[in-house]
CSV table of C-alpha atoms and ligand atoms in Angstrom, one decimal:
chain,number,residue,atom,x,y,z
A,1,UNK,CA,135.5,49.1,179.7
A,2,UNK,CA,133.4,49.9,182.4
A,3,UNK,CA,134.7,53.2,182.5
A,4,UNK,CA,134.0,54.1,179.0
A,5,UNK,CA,130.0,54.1,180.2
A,6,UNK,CA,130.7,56.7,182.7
A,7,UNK,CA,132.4,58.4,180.0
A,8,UNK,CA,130.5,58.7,177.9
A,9,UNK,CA,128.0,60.0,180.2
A,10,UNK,CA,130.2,62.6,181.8
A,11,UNK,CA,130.6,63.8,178.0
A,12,UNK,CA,127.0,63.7,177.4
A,13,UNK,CA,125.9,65.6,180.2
A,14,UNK,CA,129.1,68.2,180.5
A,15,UNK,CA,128.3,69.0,176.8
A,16,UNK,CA,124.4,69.6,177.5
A,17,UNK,CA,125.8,71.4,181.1
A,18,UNK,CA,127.6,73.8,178.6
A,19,UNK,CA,124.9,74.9,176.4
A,20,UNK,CA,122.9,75.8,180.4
A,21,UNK,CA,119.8,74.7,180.9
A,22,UNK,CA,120.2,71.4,182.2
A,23,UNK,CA,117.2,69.7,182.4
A,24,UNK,CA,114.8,66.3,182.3
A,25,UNK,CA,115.3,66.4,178.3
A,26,UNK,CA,119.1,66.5,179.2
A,27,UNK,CA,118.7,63.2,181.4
A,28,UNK,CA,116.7,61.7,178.7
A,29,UNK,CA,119.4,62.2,176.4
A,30,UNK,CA,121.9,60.9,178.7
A,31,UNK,CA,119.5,57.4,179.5
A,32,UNK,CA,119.8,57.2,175.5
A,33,UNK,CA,123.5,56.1,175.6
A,34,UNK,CA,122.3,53.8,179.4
A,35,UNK,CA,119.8,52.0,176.2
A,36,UNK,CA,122.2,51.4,173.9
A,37,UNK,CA,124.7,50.4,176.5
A,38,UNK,CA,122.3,47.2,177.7
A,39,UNK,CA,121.0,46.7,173.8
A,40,UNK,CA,124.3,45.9,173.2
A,41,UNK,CA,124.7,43.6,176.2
A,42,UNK,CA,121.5,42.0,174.2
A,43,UNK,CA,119.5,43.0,176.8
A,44,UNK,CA,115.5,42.7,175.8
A,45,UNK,CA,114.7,46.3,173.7
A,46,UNK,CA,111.2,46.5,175.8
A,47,UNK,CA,113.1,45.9,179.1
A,48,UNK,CA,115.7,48.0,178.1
A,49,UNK,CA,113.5,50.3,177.7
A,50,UNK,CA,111.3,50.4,181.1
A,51,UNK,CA,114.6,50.1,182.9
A,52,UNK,CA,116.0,53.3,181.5
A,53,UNK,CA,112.3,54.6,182.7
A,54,UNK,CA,113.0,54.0,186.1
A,55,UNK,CA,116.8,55.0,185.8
A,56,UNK,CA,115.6,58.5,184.8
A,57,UNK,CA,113.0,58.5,188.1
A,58,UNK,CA,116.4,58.0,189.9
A,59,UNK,CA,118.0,60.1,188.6
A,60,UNK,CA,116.0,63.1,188.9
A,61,UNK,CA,115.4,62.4,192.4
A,62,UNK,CA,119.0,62.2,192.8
A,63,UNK,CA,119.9,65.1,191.1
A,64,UNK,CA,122.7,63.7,189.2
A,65,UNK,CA,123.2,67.2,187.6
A,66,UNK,CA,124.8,69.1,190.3
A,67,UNK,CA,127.4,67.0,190.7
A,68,UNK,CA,130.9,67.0,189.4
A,69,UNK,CA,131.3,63.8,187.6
A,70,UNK,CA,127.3,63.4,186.8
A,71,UNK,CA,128.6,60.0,184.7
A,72,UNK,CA,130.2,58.5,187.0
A,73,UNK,CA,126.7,59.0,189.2
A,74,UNK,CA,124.6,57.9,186.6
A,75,UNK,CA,127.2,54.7,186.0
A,76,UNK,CA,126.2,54.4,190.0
A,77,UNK,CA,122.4,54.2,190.1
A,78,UNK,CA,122.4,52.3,186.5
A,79,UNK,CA,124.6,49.6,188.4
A,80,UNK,CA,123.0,49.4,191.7
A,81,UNK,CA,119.5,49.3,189.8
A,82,UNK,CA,120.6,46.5,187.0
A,83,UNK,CA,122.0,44.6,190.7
A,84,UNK,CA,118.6,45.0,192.2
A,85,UNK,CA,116.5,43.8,189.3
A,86,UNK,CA,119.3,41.1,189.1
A,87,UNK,CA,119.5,40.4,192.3
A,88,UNK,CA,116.6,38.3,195.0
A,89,UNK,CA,117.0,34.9,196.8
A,90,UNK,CA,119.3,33.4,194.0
A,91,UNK,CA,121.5,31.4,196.5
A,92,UNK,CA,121.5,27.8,197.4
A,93,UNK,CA,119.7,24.7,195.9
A,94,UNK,CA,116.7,23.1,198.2
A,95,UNK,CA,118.1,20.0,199.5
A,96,UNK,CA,115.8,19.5,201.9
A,97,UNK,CA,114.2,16.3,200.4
A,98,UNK,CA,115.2,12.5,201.1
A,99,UNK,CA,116.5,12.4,198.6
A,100,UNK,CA,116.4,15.9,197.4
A,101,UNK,CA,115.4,15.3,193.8
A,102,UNK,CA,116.4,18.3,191.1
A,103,UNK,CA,115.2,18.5,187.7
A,104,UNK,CA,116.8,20.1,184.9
A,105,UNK,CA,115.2,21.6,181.9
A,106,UNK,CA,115.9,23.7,178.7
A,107,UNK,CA,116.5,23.0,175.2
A,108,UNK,CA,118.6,20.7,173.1
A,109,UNK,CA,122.4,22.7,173.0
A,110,UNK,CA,121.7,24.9,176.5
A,111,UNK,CA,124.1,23.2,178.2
A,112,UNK,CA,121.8,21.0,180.3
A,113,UNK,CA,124.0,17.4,180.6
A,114,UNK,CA,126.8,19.7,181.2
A,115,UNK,CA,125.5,21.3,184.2
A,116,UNK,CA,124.4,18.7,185.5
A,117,UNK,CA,127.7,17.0,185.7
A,118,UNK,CA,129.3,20.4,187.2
A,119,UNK,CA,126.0,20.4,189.9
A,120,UNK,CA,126.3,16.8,190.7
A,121,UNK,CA,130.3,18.1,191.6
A,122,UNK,CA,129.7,21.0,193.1
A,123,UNK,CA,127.4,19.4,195.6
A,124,UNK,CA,129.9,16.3,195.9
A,125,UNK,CA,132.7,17.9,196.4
A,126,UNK,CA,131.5,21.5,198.1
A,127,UNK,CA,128.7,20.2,200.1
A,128,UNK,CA,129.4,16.7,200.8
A,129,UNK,CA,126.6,15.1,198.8
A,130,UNK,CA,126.3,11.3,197.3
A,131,UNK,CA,124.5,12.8,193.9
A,132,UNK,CA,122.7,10.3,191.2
A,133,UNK,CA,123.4,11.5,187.8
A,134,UNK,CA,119.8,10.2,185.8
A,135,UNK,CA,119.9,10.1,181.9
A,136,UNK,CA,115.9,10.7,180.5
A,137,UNK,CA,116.8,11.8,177.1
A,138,UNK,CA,114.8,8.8,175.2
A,139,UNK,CA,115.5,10.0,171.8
A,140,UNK,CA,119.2,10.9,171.5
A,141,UNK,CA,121.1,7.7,172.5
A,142,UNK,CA,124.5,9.7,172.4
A,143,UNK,CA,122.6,12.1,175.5
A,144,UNK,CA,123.2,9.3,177.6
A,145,UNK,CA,126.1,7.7,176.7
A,146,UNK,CA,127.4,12.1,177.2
A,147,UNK,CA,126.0,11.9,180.7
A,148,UNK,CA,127.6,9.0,181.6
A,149,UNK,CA,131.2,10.1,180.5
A,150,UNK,CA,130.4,13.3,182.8
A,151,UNK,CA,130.1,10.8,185.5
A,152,UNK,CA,133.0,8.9,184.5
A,153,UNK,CA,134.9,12.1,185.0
A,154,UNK,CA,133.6,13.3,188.5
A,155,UNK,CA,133.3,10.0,189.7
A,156,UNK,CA,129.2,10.5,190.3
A,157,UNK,CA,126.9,7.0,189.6
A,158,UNK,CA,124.6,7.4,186.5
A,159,UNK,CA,121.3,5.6,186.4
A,160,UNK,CA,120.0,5.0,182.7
A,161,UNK,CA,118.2,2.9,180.8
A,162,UNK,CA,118.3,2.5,177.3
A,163,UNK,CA,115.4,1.5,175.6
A,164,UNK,CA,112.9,2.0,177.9
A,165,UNK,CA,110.8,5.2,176.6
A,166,UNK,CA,109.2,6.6,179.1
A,167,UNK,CA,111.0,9.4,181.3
A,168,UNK,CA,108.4,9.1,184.1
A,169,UNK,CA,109.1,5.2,184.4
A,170,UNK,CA,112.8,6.0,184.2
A,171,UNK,CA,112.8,9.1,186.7
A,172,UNK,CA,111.0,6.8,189.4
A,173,UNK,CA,113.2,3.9,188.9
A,174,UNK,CA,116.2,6.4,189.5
A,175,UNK,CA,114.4,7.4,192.6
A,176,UNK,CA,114.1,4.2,194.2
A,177,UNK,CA,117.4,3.1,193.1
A,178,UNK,CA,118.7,6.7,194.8
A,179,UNK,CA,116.3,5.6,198.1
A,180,UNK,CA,118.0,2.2,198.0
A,181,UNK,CA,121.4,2.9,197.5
A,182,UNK,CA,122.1,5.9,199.8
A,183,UNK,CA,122.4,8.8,197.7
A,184,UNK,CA,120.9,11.9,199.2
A,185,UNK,CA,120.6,14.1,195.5
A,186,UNK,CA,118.9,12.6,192.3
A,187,UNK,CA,120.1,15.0,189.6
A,188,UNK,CA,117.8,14.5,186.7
A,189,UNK,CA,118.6,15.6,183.0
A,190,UNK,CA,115.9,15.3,181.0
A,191,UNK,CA,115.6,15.7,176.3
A,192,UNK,CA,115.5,18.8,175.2
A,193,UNK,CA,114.4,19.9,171.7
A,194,UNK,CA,116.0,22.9,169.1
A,195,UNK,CA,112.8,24.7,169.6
A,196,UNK,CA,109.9,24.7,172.1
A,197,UNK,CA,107.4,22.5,171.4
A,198,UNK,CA,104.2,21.0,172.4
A,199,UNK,CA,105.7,17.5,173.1
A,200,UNK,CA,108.6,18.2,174.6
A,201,UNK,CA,106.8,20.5,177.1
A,202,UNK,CA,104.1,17.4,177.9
A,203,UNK,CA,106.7,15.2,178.7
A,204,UNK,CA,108.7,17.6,180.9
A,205,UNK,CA,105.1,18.4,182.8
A,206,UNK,CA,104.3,14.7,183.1
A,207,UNK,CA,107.9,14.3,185.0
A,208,UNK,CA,107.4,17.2,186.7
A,209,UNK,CA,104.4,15.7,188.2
A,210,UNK,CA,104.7,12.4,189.0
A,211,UNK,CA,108.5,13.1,191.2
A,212,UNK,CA,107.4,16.7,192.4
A,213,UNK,CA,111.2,17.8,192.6
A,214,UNK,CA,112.5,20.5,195.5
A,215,UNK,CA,114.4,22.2,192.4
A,216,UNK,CA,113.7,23.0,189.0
A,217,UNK,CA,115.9,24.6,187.1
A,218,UNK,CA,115.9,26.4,183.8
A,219,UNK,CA,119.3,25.9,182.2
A,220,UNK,CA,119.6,28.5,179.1
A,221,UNK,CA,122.4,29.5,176.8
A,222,UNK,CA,123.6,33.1,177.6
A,223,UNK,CA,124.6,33.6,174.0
A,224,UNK,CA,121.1,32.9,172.9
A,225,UNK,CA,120.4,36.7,174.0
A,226,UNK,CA,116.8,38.0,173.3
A,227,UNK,CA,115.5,34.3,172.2
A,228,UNK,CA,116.2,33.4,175.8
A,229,UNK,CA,113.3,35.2,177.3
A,230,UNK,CA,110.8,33.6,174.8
A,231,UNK,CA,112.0,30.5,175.8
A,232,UNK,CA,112.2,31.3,179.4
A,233,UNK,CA,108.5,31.8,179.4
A,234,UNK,CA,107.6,28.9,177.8
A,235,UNK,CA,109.3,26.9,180.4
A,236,UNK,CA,108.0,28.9,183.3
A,237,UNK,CA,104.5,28.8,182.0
A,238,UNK,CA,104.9,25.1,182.3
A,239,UNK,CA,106.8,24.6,185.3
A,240,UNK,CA,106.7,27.2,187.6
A,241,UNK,CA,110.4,26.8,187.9
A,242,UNK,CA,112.7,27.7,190.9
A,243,UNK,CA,115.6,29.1,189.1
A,244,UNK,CA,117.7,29.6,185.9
A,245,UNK,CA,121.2,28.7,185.1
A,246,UNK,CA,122.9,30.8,182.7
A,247,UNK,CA,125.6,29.0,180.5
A,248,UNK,CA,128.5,29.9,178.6
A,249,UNK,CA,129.3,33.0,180.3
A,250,UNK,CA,133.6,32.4,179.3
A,251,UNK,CA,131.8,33.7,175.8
A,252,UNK,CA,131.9,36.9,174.6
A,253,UNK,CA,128.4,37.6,175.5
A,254,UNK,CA,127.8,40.6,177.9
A,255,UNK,CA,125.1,38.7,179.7
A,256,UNK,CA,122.3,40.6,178.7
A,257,UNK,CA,119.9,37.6,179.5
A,258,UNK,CA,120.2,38.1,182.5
A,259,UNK,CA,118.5,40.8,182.9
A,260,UNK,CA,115.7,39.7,180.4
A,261,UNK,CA,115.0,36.4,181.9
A,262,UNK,CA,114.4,37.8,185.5
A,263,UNK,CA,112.6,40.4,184.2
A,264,UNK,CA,110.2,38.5,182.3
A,265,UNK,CA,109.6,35.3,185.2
A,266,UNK,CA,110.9,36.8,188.2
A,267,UNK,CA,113.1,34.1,189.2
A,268,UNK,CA,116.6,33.6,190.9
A,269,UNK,CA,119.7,33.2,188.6
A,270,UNK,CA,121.5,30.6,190.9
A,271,UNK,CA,124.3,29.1,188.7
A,272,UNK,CA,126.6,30.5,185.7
A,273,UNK,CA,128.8,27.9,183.8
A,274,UNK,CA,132.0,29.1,182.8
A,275,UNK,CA,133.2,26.7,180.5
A,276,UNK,CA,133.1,23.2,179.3
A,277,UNK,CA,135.0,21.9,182.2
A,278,UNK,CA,133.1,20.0,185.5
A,279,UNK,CA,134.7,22.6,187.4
A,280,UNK,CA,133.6,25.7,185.4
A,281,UNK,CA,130.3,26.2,187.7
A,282,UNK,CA,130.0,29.4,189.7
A,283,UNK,CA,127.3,30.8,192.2
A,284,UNK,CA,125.6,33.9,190.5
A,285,UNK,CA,126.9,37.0,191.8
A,286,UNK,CA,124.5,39.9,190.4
A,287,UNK,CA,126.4,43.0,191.1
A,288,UNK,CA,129.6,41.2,189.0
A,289,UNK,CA,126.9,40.6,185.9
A,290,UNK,CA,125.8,44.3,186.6
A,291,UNK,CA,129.6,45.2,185.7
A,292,UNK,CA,129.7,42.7,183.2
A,293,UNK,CA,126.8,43.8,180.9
A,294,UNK,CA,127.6,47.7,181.3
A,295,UNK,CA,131.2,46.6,179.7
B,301,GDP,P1,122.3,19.9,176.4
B,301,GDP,O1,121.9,19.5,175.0
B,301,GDP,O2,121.4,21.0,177.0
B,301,GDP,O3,122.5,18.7,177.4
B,301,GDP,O4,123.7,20.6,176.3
B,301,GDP,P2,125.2,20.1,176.5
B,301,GDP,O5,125.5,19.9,178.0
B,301,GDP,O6,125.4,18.9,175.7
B,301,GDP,O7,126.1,21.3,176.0
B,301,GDP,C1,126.1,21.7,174.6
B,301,GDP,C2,127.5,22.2,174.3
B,301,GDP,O8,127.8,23.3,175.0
B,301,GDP,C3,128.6,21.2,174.6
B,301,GDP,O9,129.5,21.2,173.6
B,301,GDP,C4,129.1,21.7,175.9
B,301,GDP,O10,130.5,21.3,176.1
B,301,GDP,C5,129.0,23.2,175.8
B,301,GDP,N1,128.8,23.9,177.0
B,301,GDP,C6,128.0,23.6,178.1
B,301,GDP,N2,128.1,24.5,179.0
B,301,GDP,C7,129.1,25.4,178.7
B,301,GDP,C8,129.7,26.6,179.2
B,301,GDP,O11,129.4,27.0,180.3
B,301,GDP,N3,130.7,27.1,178.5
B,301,GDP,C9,131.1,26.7,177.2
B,301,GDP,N4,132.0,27.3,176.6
B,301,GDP,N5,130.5,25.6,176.7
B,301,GDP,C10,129.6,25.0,177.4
């Protein structure tokens, strides 16, 4: 597959090679098929767009046309530049807090409950954590009993408390039971909604707020494509957030989002999720997701 790129773009430029004057136009032409490549990874048209802008810079400095296998060149600096813009601080969760408190948001369906069961794993069984799973979805009952048979599964503590409405009162009780009780990670999963709204973005402010969390993280649904940046931006607007995890990569989704959502806010990708399993959690590599979205 990600040969048929390079391809393509040998063809492209060997044909405009044969007709002699090789020139900037040629390129352009060339960047056309780099644009349709990443539109149909569902990249962002607009970013799409200014990427293939600075591709072309590249690739005129580089002077892709005097070599023999111009595609495979061009393949070369599209890859290394989708890594860069990928790419940045993306490793490692702050767990420099006592306890190192990490808040999850994103919308209803992203994928939220189950990363937090794979984080609250990952950190007890890779990094030798004592995690606190803590259910604040207040409206959807079935969100907590869901969180609790995560826990069930990895063998992590839940805190809930049904009934009580408020997520700020919940989150702080979690805290102090998490202070109490020795664990050194409280893993916080808060109600998300279909769409962004007003209230649901409140309430996440108000708990970001009051337990001022070393992480938050923006958990998004890979297949969601183009909507993901919209929604990216509403979060970050909100919460300044510290990183996105990208879910449901075992799809058939090139990954596009990627590239849109650090585009757009300019922050890490730290975690994929690979599957419904606890175990299907996976640090964020960007030059693999570089191969992955140019197919
Ligand atoms: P929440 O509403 O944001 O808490 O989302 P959930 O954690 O309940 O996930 C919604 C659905 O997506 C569930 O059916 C999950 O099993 C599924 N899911 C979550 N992460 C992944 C993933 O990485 N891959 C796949 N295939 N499914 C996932």
């Amino acid at each position: 597959m990600f040969n048929n790129l390079s391809d393509k773009l040998d063809k492209a430029l060997h044909v405009l090679k044969g007709h002699g004057s090789i020139t900037e136009v040629n390129v352009a032409e060339t960047l056309k098929e780099v644009r349709r490549a990443l539109l149909d990874a569902d990249v962002n048209f607009k970013i799409a767009k200014q990427f293939t802008q600075t591709v072309k810079e590249k690739a005129l400095g580089q002077n892709v046309l005097t070599t023999l296998q111009p595609g495979q060149l061009m393949v070369k600096i599209v890859k290394d530049e989708l890594t860069q813009l990928m790419g940045g601080d993306a490793e490692g969760i702050n767990l420099s807090g006592k306890p190192s408190i990490i808040l999850m948001s994103g919308l209803q369906g992203s994928g939220k409950t189950t990363f937090s069961g794979k984080l609250a794993n990952y950190l007890k069984t890779k990094k030798s954590k004592n995690p606190l799973l803590v259910a604040c979805d207040v409206y959807r009952p079935a969100a907590i009993d869901q969180l609790h048979v995560v826990g069930g599964q990895i063998g992590v503590e839940v805190f809930s408390d049904k009934g009580n409405n408020d997520p700020v009162a919940i989150s702080q009780a979690a805290i102090a039971h998490a202070k109490a009780n020795g664990h050194n990670v409280v893993i916080i999963d808060t109600a998300g909604r279909l769409a962004v709204d007003e209230a649901m973005m409140t309430e996440i402010s108000n708990i970001h707020k009051a337990i001022e969390p070393q992480e938050t993280l923006f958990v998004v649904d890979s297949m969601t494509g183009q909507d993901a940046v919209n929604t990216a931006k509403a979060f970050n607007d909100v919460l300044n957030f510290d990183g996105v995890i990208l879910t449901k990569l075992d799809g058939d989704t090139r990954g596009g989002a990627a590239i849109s959502i650090k585009s757009v806010v300019n922050k890490p990708i730290k975690f994929i999720g690979t599957g419904e399993k606890m175990e299907a959690i996976d640090v964020f590599y960007p030059s693999r997701m570089a191969d992955r979205i140019l197919g």
